[in-house]
CSV table of C-alpha atoms in Angstrom, one decimal:
chain,number,residue,atom,x,y,z
A,878,MET,CA,-1.6,2.5,-8.4
A,879,MET,CA,1.0,0.5,-6.5
A,880,SER,CA,1.5,1.4,-2.9
A,881,ARG,CA,4.7,3.1,-1.9
A,882,LYS,CA,5.0,0.4,0.9
A,883,ALA,CA,5.1,-2.4,-1.6
A,884,SER,CA,8.4,-4.3,-1.5
A,885,LEU,CA,11.0,-3.8,-4.2
A,886,GLY,CA,10.9,-7.5,-5.1
A,887,ARG,CA,7.1,-7.3,-5.6
A,888,ARG,CA,7.5,-4.2,-7.8
A,889,LEU,CA,10.2,-5.8,-9.9
A,890,MET,CA,8.3,-9.1,-10.3
A,891,ILE,CA,5.0,-7.3,-11.2
A,892,GLY,CA,6.7,-5.1,-13.7
A,893,ALA,CA,8.6,-7.9,-15.3
A,894,GLY,CA,5.6,-10.2,-15.2
A,895,VAL,CA,3.5,-7.5,-17.0
A,896,PHE,CA,6.2,-6.9,-19.6
A,897,ILE,CA,6.7,-10.7,-20.2
A,898,THR,CA,3.0,-11.3,-20.6
A,899,ALA,CA,2.6,-8.4,-23.0
A,900,ALA,CA,5.6,-9.5,-25.0
A,901,LEU,CA,4.3,-13.0,-25.3
A,902,ILE,CA,0.8,-11.9,-26.3
A,903,VAL,CA,2.2,-9.5,-29.0
A,904,SER,CA,4.5,-12.3,-30.2
A,905,ALA,CA,1.6,-14.7,-30.4
A,906,ILE,CA,-0.4,-12.2,-32.4
A,907,LEU,CA,2.4,-11.4,-34.8
A,908,ILE,CA,3.4,-15.1,-35.3
A,909,SER,CA,-0.2,-16.1,-35.9
A,910,PHE,CA,-0.5,-13.4,-38.5
A,911,VAL,CA,2.7,-14.6,-40.2
A,912,LEU,CA,1.5,-18.2,-40.0
A,913,HIS,CA,-1.9,-17.3,-41.5
A,914,ARG,CA,-0.2,-15.4,-44.3
A,915,PHE,CA,2.1,-18.4,-44.9
A,916,VAL,CA,-0.6,-21.0,-44.9
A,917,GLN,CA,-2.9,-18.8,-47.0
A,918,GLY,CA,0.0,-18.3,-49.4
A,919,GLN,CA,0.5,-22.0,-49.8
A,920,ILE,CA,-3.2,-22.6,-50.5
A,921,ASP,CA,-3.2,-19.7,-53.0
A,922,GLN,CA,-0.2,-21.0,-54.8
A,923,ARG,CA,-1.8,-24.4,-55.2
A,924,LEU,CA,-5.0,-22.9,-56.5
A,925,ASP,CA,-3.1,-20.5,-58.8
A,926,ALA,CA,-1.1,-23.5,-60.2
A,927,GLN,CA,-4.4,-25.3,-60.9
A,928,ILE,CA,-5.8,-22.3,-62.7
A,929,LEU,CA,-2.7,-21.8,-64.8
A,930,PHE,CA,-2.8,-25.5,-65.6
A,931,LEU,CA,-6.4,-25.3,-66.7
A,932,ALA,CA,-5.7,-22.2,-68.8
A,933,SER,CA,-2.8,-23.9,-70.5
A,934,MET,CA,-5.1,-26.9,-71.5
A,935,LEU,CA,-8.1,-24.7,-72.5
A,936,GLU,CA,-9.1,-24.3,-76.1
A,937,ALA,CA,-12.3,-23.4,-78.1
A,938,ASP,CA,-13.7,-25.7,-80.8
A,939,GLY,CA,-15.2,-24.4,-84.0
A,940,GLY,CA,-18.6,-23.8,-82.4
A,941,GLY,CA,-17.2,-21.6,-79.5
A,942,ASN,CA,-17.5,-24.3,-76.8
A,943,MET,CA,-14.6,-24.6,-74.3
A,944,ARG,CA,-12.8,-27.8,-73.9
A,945,LEU,CA,-9.8,-29.2,-72.0
A,946,VAL,CA,-7.0,-31.0,-73.7
A,947,GLY,CA,-6.3,-33.7,-71.1
A,948,SER,CA,-7.4,-34.5,-67.6
A,949,ALA,CA,-7.3,-31.8,-64.9
A,950,ASP,CA,-8.8,-33.7,-61.9
A,951,GLY,CA,-5.6,-34.6,-60.1
A,952,PRO,CA,-5.3,-34.6,-56.3
A,953,PRO,CA,-6.8,-33.0,-54.3
A,954,PHE,CA,-9.4,-32.0,-57.0
A,955,ASP,CA,-10.5,-35.6,-57.4
A,956,ARG,CA,-12.1,-35.9,-53.9
A,957,ARG,CA,-15.9,-35.4,-54.1
A,958,ARG,CA,-17.5,-32.7,-51.9
A,959,HIS,CA,-14.3,-31.8,-50.1
A,960,GLY,CA,-14.2,-28.2,-51.2
A,961,TRP,CA,-11.4,-28.6,-53.7
A,962,TYR,CA,-13.2,-27.6,-56.9
A,963,TRP,CA,-12.6,-25.9,-60.2
A,964,GLN,CA,-14.9,-24.5,-62.8
A,965,ILE,CA,-14.5,-22.9,-66.2
A,966,SER,CA,-17.3,-20.7,-67.4
A,967,GLY,CA,-17.3,-19.9,-71.2
A,968,PRO,CA,-19.8,-18.1,-73.4
A,969,LYS,CA,-21.6,-21.3,-74.4
A,970,ASN,CA,-20.7,-24.0,-71.9
A,971,VAL,CA,-19.3,-24.7,-68.4
A,972,LEU,CA,-16.6,-27.2,-67.4
A,973,ARG,CA,-16.5,-28.6,-63.9
A,974,SER,CA,-14.3,-30.8,-61.8
A,975,ARG,CA,-15.6,-34.3,-60.9
A,976,SER,CA,-15.5,-33.3,-57.3
A,977,LEU,CA,-18.3,-30.8,-57.9
A,978,GLU,CA,-20.6,-33.4,-59.3
A,979,ALA,CA,-23.6,-31.6,-60.7
A,980,ALA,CA,-23.2,-28.4,-58.5
A,981,ASP,CA,-22.1,-25.0,-59.7
A,982,LEU,CA,-19.4,-22.7,-58.2
A,983,ALA,CA,-20.8,-19.3,-57.6
A,984,PRO,CA,-18.0,-17.2,-56.3
A,985,PRO,CA,-18.7,-13.7,-54.8
A,986,ASP,CA,-18.9,-10.8,-57.2
A,987,ILE,CA,-15.4,-9.2,-57.6
A,988,SER,CA,-16.3,-6.7,-60.3
A,989,SER,CA,-16.4,-3.8,-57.8
A,990,ARG,CA,-12.9,-4.6,-56.5
A,991,PRO,CA,-10.1,-2.3,-57.7
A,992,LEU,CA,-7.9,-3.8,-60.4
A,993,PRO,CA,-4.5,-5.1,-59.3
A,994,PRO,CA,-1.5,-3.0,-60.3
A,995,PRO,CA,-0.1,-3.7,-63.8
A,996,PRO,CA,2.6,-6.3,-64.0
A,997,PRO,CA,6.2,-5.0,-64.4
A,998,PRO,CA,7.5,-4.8,-67.9
A,999,PRO,CA,9.4,-7.8,-69.2
A,1000,ILE,CA,13.1,-8.0,-68.8
A,1001,GLY,CA,15.2,-9.1,-71.7
A,1002,ASP,CA,13.7,-12.1,-73.5
A,1003,ASP,CA,11.4,-13.2,-70.6
A,1004,PRO,CA,7.8,-13.7,-71.6
A,1005,PRO,CA,5.4,-11.1,-70.3
A,1006,PRO,CA,3.9,-12.0,-67.0
A,1007,ARG,CA,0.4,-13.2,-66.9
A,1008,GLU,CA,-2.4,-11.7,-64.8
A,1009,HIS,CA,-2.7,-13.0,-61.2
A,1010,PRO,CA,-6.0,-14.6,-60.0
A,1011,LEU,CA,-8.0,-12.6,-57.5
A,1012,PRO,CA,-9.0,-14.0,-54.1
A,1013,ALA,CA,-12.5,-14.2,-52.7
A,1014,ASP,CA,-14.3,-16.0,-49.8
A,1015,GLY,CA,-17.8,-17.2,-49.5
A,1016,LYS,CA,-20.2,-20.1,-49.3
A,1017,GLY,CA,-19.9,-22.8,-51.9
A,1018,PRO,CA,-21.9,-25.9,-52.8
A,1019,TYR,CA,-23.2,-28.1,-50.0
A,1020,ASP,CA,-23.1,-25.1,-47.5
A,1021,ARG,CA,-19.4,-25.2,-47.1
A,1022,MET,CA,-17.2,-22.1,-46.7
A,1023,LEU,CA,-14.7,-21.9,-49.5
A,1024,HIS,CA,-11.7,-19.8,-50.5
A,1025,PHE,CA,-11.8,-18.9,-54.2
A,1026,ARG,CA,-9.2,-17.8,-56.7
A,1027,ILE,CA,-10.7,-16.3,-59.9
A,1028,LEU,CA,-9.0,-15.5,-63.2
A,1029,ASP,CA,-10.6,-14.0,-66.3
A,1030,VAL,CA,-8.9,-14.9,-69.5
A,1031,ALA,CA,-9.7,-14.7,-73.2
A,1032,VAL,CA,-9.6,-17.9,-75.3
A,1033,SER,CA,-9.8,-17.4,-79.1
A,1034,GLY,CA,-11.3,-14.0,-78.4
A,1035,ALA,CA,-14.0,-15.3,-76.1
A,1036,PRO,CA,-14.1,-14.2,-72.4
A,1037,VAL,CA,-13.6,-17.2,-70.0
A,1038,ARG,CA,-13.7,-17.2,-66.2
A,1039,ILE,CA,-11.6,-19.9,-64.4
A,1040,VAL,CA,-12.4,-20.5,-60.7
A,1041,ALA,CA,-10.6,-22.8,-58.3
A,1042,SER,CA,-11.6,-23.2,-54.7
A,1043,ALA,CA,-10.3,-24.8,-51.5
A,1044,PRO,CA,-12.1,-25.3,-48.2
A,1045,ARG,CA,-11.5,-22.7,-45.5
A,1046,ASP,CA,-10.6,-25.6,-43.2
A,1047,ALA,CA,-7.6,-26.1,-45.4
A,1048,VAL,CA,-6.3,-22.8,-44.0
A,1049,ARG,CA,-7.7,-23.0,-40.5
A,1050,GLY,CA,-6.8,-26.6,-39.8
A,1051,PRO,CA,-3.0,-26.2,-40.2
A,1052,LEU,CA,-3.2,-22.8,-38.7
A,1053,TRP,CA,-4.9,-24.0,-35.5
A,1054,GLU,CA,-2.5,-27.0,-35.3
A,1055,ALA,CA,0.5,-24.6,-35.6
A,1056,MET,CA,-1.1,-22.2,-33.0
A,1057,ARG,CA,-1.5,-25.1,-30.5
A,1058,THR,CA,2.2,-25.9,-30.9
A,1059,LEU,CA,3.0,-22.2,-30.7
A,1060,ALA,CA,0.9,-21.8,-27.6
A,1061,LEU,CA,2.7,-24.6,-25.8
A,1062,SER,CA,6.1,-23.2,-26.9
A,1063,LEU,CA,5.2,-19.7,-25.7
A,1064,ALA,CA,3.8,-21.1,-22.4
A,1065,ALA,CA,7.1,-22.9,-21.9
A,1066,LEU,CA,9.0,-19.8,-22.8
A,1067,GLY,CA,6.9,-17.7,-20.4
A,1068,ILE,CA,7.5,-20.2,-17.5
A,1069,ALA,CA,11.3,-20.1,-18.3
A,1070,LEU,CA,11.3,-16.3,-18.4
A,1071,ILE,CA,9.3,-15.9,-15.2
A,1072,SER,CA,11.6,-18.4,-13.5
A,1073,ALA,CA,14.6,-16.5,-14.7
A,1074,MET,CA,13.0,-13.2,-13.5
A,1075,LEU,CA,12.4,-14.6,-10.1
A,1076,ILE,CA,16.0,-15.8,-9.8
A,1077,GLN,CA,17.2,-12.5,-11.0
A,1078,VAL,CA,15.1,-10.5,-8.5
A,1079,ARG,CA,16.3,-12.7,-5.7
A,1080,LEU,CA,19.9,-12.4,-6.7
A,1081,GLY,CA,19.6,-8.7,-7.3
A,1082,LEU,CA,18.0,-8.0,-3.9
A,1083,ARG,CA,20.3,-10.3,-2.0
A,1084,PRO,CA,22.7,-7.4,-1.2
A,1085,LEU,CA,19.9,-5.4,0.4
A,1086,GLU,CA,19.0,-8.5,2.5
A,1087,ARG,CA,22.6,-8.7,3.6
A,1088,LEU,CA,22.6,-5.0,4.4
A,1089,ARG,CA,19.4,-5.4,6.4
A,1090,GLN,CA,20.9,-8.3,8.4
A,1091,ALA,CA,24.1,-6.2,9.0
A,1092,VAL,CA,22.0,-3.3,10.3
A,1093,ALA,CA,20.1,-5.8,12.5
A,1094,ASP,CA,23.4,-7.1,13.9
A,1095,VAL,CA,24.5,-3.6,14.7
A,1096,ARG,CA,21.2,-3.0,16.5
A,1097,ALA,CA,21.7,-6.3,18.4
A,1098,GLY,CA,25.2,-5.4,19.4
A,1099,LEU,CA,26.9,-8.1,17.3
A,1100,ARG,CA,29.0,-5.7,15.3
A,1101,ASP,CA,30.0,-2.0,15.3
A,1102,ASN,CA,29.3,-1.0,11.7
A,1103,VAL,CA,28.0,-2.1,8.4
A,1104,PRO,CA,30.5,-3.9,6.1
A,1105,ASP,CA,32.1,-1.6,3.6
A,1106,ALA,CA,32.3,-4.3,0.9
A,1107,GLN,CA,28.9,-3.6,-0.9
A,1108,PRO,CA,27.8,-3.5,-4.6
A,1109,GLY,CA,28.2,-0.1,-6.2
A,1110,GLU,CA,24.5,0.8,-5.9
A,1111,VAL,CA,24.4,-0.1,-2.2
A,1112,GLN,CA,27.8,1.3,-1.2
A,1113,PRO,CA,26.6,5.0,-0.8
A,1114,LEU,CA,23.9,3.8,1.6
A,1115,ALA,CA,26.3,1.7,3.6
A,1116,ALA,CA,28.7,4.6,3.9
A,1117,GLU,CA,25.9,6.9,5.1
A,1118,LEU,CA,24.8,4.3,7.7
A,1119,ASN,CA,28.4,4.0,9.0
A,1120,ALA,CA,28.7,7.7,9.2
A,1121,LEU,CA,25.5,7.9,11.1
A,1122,LEU,CA,26.6,5.2,13.5
A,1123,VAL,CA,29.9,7.1,14.2
A,1124,GLN,CA,27.9,10.3,14.8
A,1125,ASN,CA,25.5,8.6,17.2
A,1126,ALA,CA,28.3,6.9,19.1
A,1127,THR,CA,30.0,10.3,19.6
A,1128,ASN,CA,26.8,11.9,20.8
A,1129,LEU,CA,26.1,9.0,23.2
A,1130,GLU,CA,29.5,9.2,24.7
A,1131,ARG,CA,29.1,12.9,25.2
A,1132,ALA,CA,25.7,12.2,26.9
A,1133,ARG,CA,27.2,9.5,29.2
A,1134,LYS,CA,29.9,12.0,30.3
A,1135,HIS,CA,27.2,14.5,31.1
A,1136,VAL,CA,25.2,11.9,33.1
A,1137,SER,CA,28.3,10.9,35.0
A,1138,ASN,CA,29.1,14.5,35.9
A,1139,LEU,CA,25.6,15.1,37.0
A,1140,ALA,CA,25.7,12.1,39.2
A,1141,HIS,CA,28.8,13.2,41.0
A,1142,GLY,CA,27.5,16.8,41.2
A,1143,LEU,CA,24.2,15.7,43.0
A,1144,LYS,CA,25.0,12.6,45.0
A,1145,THR,CA,27.9,14.1,47.0
A,1146,PRO,CA,25.9,17.1,48.4
A,1147,LEU,CA,23.0,14.8,49.2
A,1148,ALA,CA,25.2,12.5,51.1
A,1149,THR,CA,26.7,15.4,53.0
A,1150,LEU,CA,23.2,16.7,53.8
A,1151,ALA,CA,22.1,13.2,55.0
A,1152,ILE,CA,25.1,13.0,57.4
A,1153,ALA,CA,24.4,16.5,58.7
A,1154,LEU,CA,20.7,15.7,59.4
A,1155,GLN,CA,21.7,12.6,61.4
A,1156,LYS,CA,23.6,14.8,63.8
A,1157,GLN,CA,20.6,17.1,64.3
A,1158,THR,CA,18.2,16.9,67.2
A,1159,PRO,CA,15.6,14.2,67.5
A,1160,GLY,CA,12.7,14.8,65.2
A,1161,SER,CA,14.7,15.2,62.0
A,1162,GLU,CA,13.9,11.7,60.9
A,1163,ASP,CA,11.3,13.0,58.4
A,1164,LEU,CA,13.9,15.3,56.8
A,1165,HIS,CA,16.3,12.4,56.6
A,1166,GLY,CA,13.7,10.3,54.9
A,1167,LEU,CA,13.1,13.0,52.4
A,1168,VAL,CA,16.8,13.2,51.6
A,1169,VAL,CA,16.9,9.4,51.2
A,1170,LEU,CA,13.8,9.7,48.9
A,1171,MET,CA,15.5,12.4,46.9
A,1172,ASP,CA,18.6,10.3,46.5
A,1173,ARG,CA,16.6,7.3,45.4
A,1174,ARG,CA,14.7,9.4,42.8
A,1175,ILE,CA,18.0,11.0,41.5
A,1176,ARG,CA,19.5,7.5,41.1
A,1177,HIS,CA,16.3,6.4,39.4
A,1178,HIS,CA,16.4,9.2,36.8
A,1179,LEU,CA,20.1,9.0,36.3
A,1180,GLY,CA,19.6,5.3,35.5
A,1181,ARG,CA,17.0,6.3,33.0
A,1182,ALA,CA,19.3,8.8,31.4
A,1183,ARG,CA,22.1,6.3,31.3
A,1184,SER,CA,19.9,3.7,29.6
A,1185,ALA,CA,18.6,6.3,27.2
A,1186,ALA,CA,22.1,7.2,26.3
A,1187,LEU,CA,22.6,3.5,25.5
A,1188,GLY,CA,19.4,3.3,23.5
A,1189,GLY,CA,21.2,3.6,20.2
A,1190,PRO,CA,23.1,0.7,18.7
A,1191,VAL,CA,23.5,-1.7,21.7
A,1192,ARG,CA,27.0,-3.0,22.0
A,1193,THR,CA,26.7,-4.8,25.4
A,1194,ARG,CA,26.1,-8.4,26.2
A,1195,THR,CA,25.1,-9.8,29.6
A,1196,ALA,CA,24.6,-13.5,30.4
A,1197,ILE,CA,21.4,-14.1,32.4
A,1198,ALA,CA,22.1,-17.4,34.1
A,1199,PRO,CA,25.1,-16.2,36.2
A,1200,ARG,CA,23.2,-13.0,37.3
A,1201,VAL,CA,20.1,-15.0,38.4
A,1202,ALA,CA,22.3,-17.5,40.2
A,1203,ASP,CA,24.2,-14.8,42.1
A,1204,LEU,CA,21.1,-12.9,43.0
A,1205,GLY,CA,19.4,-16.1,44.1
A,1206,LEU,CA,22.3,-17.0,46.3
A,1207,VAL,CA,22.5,-13.6,48.0
A,1208,LEU,CA,18.7,-13.3,48.5
A,1209,GLY,CA,18.5,-16.9,49.7
A,1210,LYS,CA,20.9,-16.1,52.5
A,1211,VAL,CA,19.0,-13.0,53.4
A,1212,ASN,CA,15.8,-15.0,53.6
A,1213,ALA,CA,17.4,-18.2,55.1
A,1214,ASP,CA,14.6,-18.5,57.7
A,1215,LYS,CA,12.0,-19.4,54.9
A,1216,ALA,CA,13.9,-22.4,53.4
A,1217,ILE,CA,12.9,-21.2,49.9
A,1218,ASP,CA,13.2,-23.7,47.0
A,1219,PHE,CA,14.8,-21.5,44.3
A,1220,ALA,CA,14.7,-23.0,40.8
A,1221,ASN,CA,16.9,-21.4,38.1
A,1222,HIS,CA,15.9,-22.7,34.6
A,1223,ILE,CA,17.9,-20.2,32.6
A,1224,PRO,CA,20.1,-21.9,30.0
A,1225,ALA,CA,23.8,-21.1,30.2
A,1226,GLY,CA,24.2,-19.5,26.8
A,1227,LEU,CA,21.2,-17.0,27.1
A,1228,ALA,CA,22.3,-13.4,26.9
A,1229,VAL,CA,20.6,-10.0,26.5
A,1230,ALA,CA,21.8,-6.8,24.9
A,1231,CYS,CA,21.7,-4.7,28.1
A,1232,GLU,CA,24.2,-3.3,30.6
A,1233,GLN,CA,25.0,-5.7,33.4
A,1234,GLN,CA,24.2,-3.1,36.1
A,1235,ASP,CA,20.8,-2.5,34.5
A,1236,VAL,CA,20.2,-6.3,34.4
A,1237,ASP,CA,21.2,-6.6,38.0
A,1238,GLU,CA,18.8,-3.8,39.0
A,1239,MET,CA,15.9,-5.2,37.1
A,1240,LEU,CA,16.3,-8.8,38.2
A,1241,GLY,CA,17.3,-7.7,41.7
A,1242,ASN,CA,14.0,-5.7,42.1
A,1243,VAL,CA,11.9,-8.6,40.8
A,1244,LEU,CA,13.6,-11.3,42.8
A,1245,GLU,CA,13.7,-9.3,46.0
A,1246,ASN,CA,9.9,-9.0,45.8
A,1247,ALA,CA,9.6,-12.7,45.0
A,1248,PHE,CA,11.8,-13.7,48.0
A,1249,SER,CA,9.9,-11.3,50.3
A,1250,TRP,CA,6.4,-12.5,49.4
A,1251,CYS,CA,6.8,-16.2,48.5
A,1252,ARG,CA,5.9,-19.0,50.9
A,1253,SER,CA,8.5,-21.6,49.9
A,1254,LYS,CA,9.0,-21.7,46.1
A,1255,ILE,CA,10.4,-19.4,43.4
A,1256,ALA,CA,11.0,-20.4,39.7
A,1257,VAL,CA,12.9,-18.4,37.1
A,1258,GLY,CA,12.5,-19.5,33.5
A,1259,SER,CA,13.0,-18.0,30.0
A,1260,ARG,CA,12.1,-18.4,26.3
A,1261,GLU,CA,13.6,-17.0,23.2
A,1262,GLU,CA,11.5,-15.2,20.6
A,1263,THR,CA,12.3,-13.2,17.5
A,1264,ARG,CA,15.3,-11.0,18.6
A,1265,SER,CA,13.9,-11.0,22.2
A,1266,VAL,CA,14.5,-12.9,25.4
A,1267,VAL,CA,11.5,-13.3,27.8
A,1268,LEU,CA,12.4,-13.8,31.5
A,1269,VAL,CA,9.6,-15.2,33.8
A,1270,VAL,CA,9.9,-15.0,37.6
A,1271,GLU,CA,7.1,-16.8,39.5
A,1272,ASP,CA,6.4,-17.4,43.2
A,1273,ASP,CA,3.8,-19.1,45.4
A,1274,GLY,CA,3.0,-16.1,47.5
A,1275,PRO,CA,-0.4,-14.4,47.9
A,1276,GLY,CA,-0.1,-12.6,44.5
A,1277,LEU,CA,-1.8,-9.4,43.5
A,1278,SER,CA,-5.2,-8.4,42.3
A,1279,PRO,CA,-5.5,-6.6,38.9
A,1280,GLU,CA,-5.9,-3.2,40.8
A,1281,GLN,CA,-2.9,-3.9,42.9
A,1282,MET,CA,-0.8,-4.9,39.8
A,1283,SER,CA,-1.7,-1.6,38.2
A,1284,GLN,CA,-0.8,0.3,41.4
A,1285,ALA,CA,2.5,-1.6,41.8
A,1286,MET,CA,3.7,-0.4,38.4
A,1287,GLN,CA,3.5,3.3,39.5
A,1288,ALA,CA,6.5,5.0,40.9
A,1289,GLY,CA,6.4,5.6,44.6
A,1290,GLN,CA,3.4,3.4,45.2
A,1291,ARG,CA,3.8,0.8,48.1
A,1292,LEU,CA,1.3,-2.0,48.7
A,1293,ASP,CA,2.7,-2.8,52.2
A,1294,GLU,CA,3.6,0.2,54.3
A,1295,SER,CA,5.1,-2.0,57.0
A,1296,SER,CA,8.0,-3.1,54.9
A,1297,PRO,CA,11.0,-0.9,54.2
A,1298,GLY,CA,11.4,0.8,50.8
A,1299,PHE,CA,10.0,3.6,48.8
A,1300,GLY,CA,7.9,1.7,46.1
A,1301,PHE,CA,10.2,2.3,43.1
A,1302,GLY,CA,11.3,-1.3,42.4
A,1303,LEU,CA,8.8,-2.4,39.8
A,1304,SER,CA,8.4,1.0,38.2
A,1305,ILE,CA,12.2,1.3,37.8
A,1306,THR,CA,12.3,-2.2,36.3
A,1307,ARG,CA,9.5,-1.4,33.9
A,1308,GLU,CA,11.1,1.9,32.8
A,1309,LEU,CA,14.5,0.2,32.3
A,1310,ALA,CA,13.0,-2.5,30.3
A,1311,GLU,CA,11.1,0.0,28.1
A,1312,LEU,CA,14.3,2.0,27.6
A,1313,TYR,CA,15.8,-1.2,26.0
A,1314,ALA,CA,12.7,-1.5,23.8
A,1315,GLY,CA,11.3,-4.2,26.1
A,1316,SER,CA,8.5,-4.5,28.5
A,1317,LEU,CA,7.4,-5.7,32.0
A,1318,THR,CA,4.0,-7.3,32.7
A,1319,LEU,CA,2.4,-8.8,35.8
A,1320,ASP,CA,0.0,-11.7,36.0
A,1321,ARG,CA,-1.1,-14.6,38.2
A,1322,SER,CA,1.3,-17.5,38.4
A,1323,PRO,CA,0.3,-21.2,38.2
A,1324,LEU,CA,2.2,-21.5,41.5
A,1325,GLY,CA,-0.4,-19.3,43.1
A,1326,GLY,CA,1.4,-16.1,43.5
A,1327,LEU,CA,2.7,-13.4,41.1
A,1328,ARG,CA,4.3,-13.9,37.7
A,1329,VAL,CA,6.6,-11.2,36.4
A,1330,THR,CA,7.5,-11.3,32.7
A,1331,ILE,CA,10.4,-9.2,31.5
A,1332,ARG,CA,11.0,-8.9,27.7
A,1333,LEU,CA,14.5,-7.7,26.7
A,1334,PRO,CA,16.5,-7.5,23.4
A,1335,SER,CA,18.4,-10.6,22.6
A,1336,ALA,CA,22.2,-10.5,22.3
A,1337,GLY,CA,22.2,-13.4,19.8
A,1338,ALA,CA,24.4,-16.5,19.9
A,1339,ASP,CA,27.7,-16.2,21.6
């Protein structure tokens, strides 16, 4: 049973292939049967003509012996031991073809066979039809398989049996020759039909491939909907997809409004609370730190909600090279005392299907860590994969152990308590990347420090 996951093209090709093969096999069987009947009929006609010719020249002398008036050993009955024989068996004597030499024809017994139907009555002045010879197959002289035609007649009141034979090879030879030609013809026909079937399947499924590409373009943010111009069988599916896209866009816009309202509703009271705590008596620094931590967590989760609301069909496009250049310039000035060699290898046309503010936050967190921990060198590179862009940030700092890498990916975990911050940088970056169906991984860099790899969806060519 074919799996439900099998492709439509494979199903169509297998079904058509089975049908074509079965049709060719049945055609070969039927044509071989027809050819056998035709060749056999030609041989039977030749033998019957020889029998009728012998019967027309046959007569009995005064003593009851049979004799022929004239010669009956014309081709092919003149070739010795080739299987083309004739024999006339009378009450007192037997007449043979020269090709038989001294052998006797002993055809199979046909007495038990049912008699053929009586001939139709004569029409007008036509002479009454003669009886037809009966067929038989068996071994003849010299151990050769023969095909016989046998006719019992009466000559001058005496029963006479006339037998003519042909070698079975006379039937099989032309038949096998015709079947070889037929097999080549059917093979060529099968190849042509299979080629036509492959072309038909490809042409028939091309609208589905175009529809798949259109859906992929919608997902990559290159278009807003699926083209309406589709074949009749695909048009309902395209219409349903466009309706679904409109519904999702409406829901996403509603979710973004809720997120914005929540941001304004929470951030203003927290800012007011932070200002009020600064005016309190000494010792309120811990409470102020908690307020700042709450603000950072709220902004973190609001960012997640914003990105999740955008997690449907992405319609944004952010160029990477300018963002990396701007962040490198700002962070280079902040860390001017280190004289850092910052290498930006991002090509100018590279873009991701992400919001610019999310790209800035992800790259900002990673580059800020790189500038903080590097000794003198930072390199930013990229590569393009199938519908993805991979960004790589490397530094020559001390790097992290595998345990520290795992800890650094957890929200609120800080590896250096002496530096400012709350330990949310890499975890926010990872979560933002995952919300765009991407990823973030940490590894050792060939420069000696940390290598951060961010995978994001590609926005395609500009």
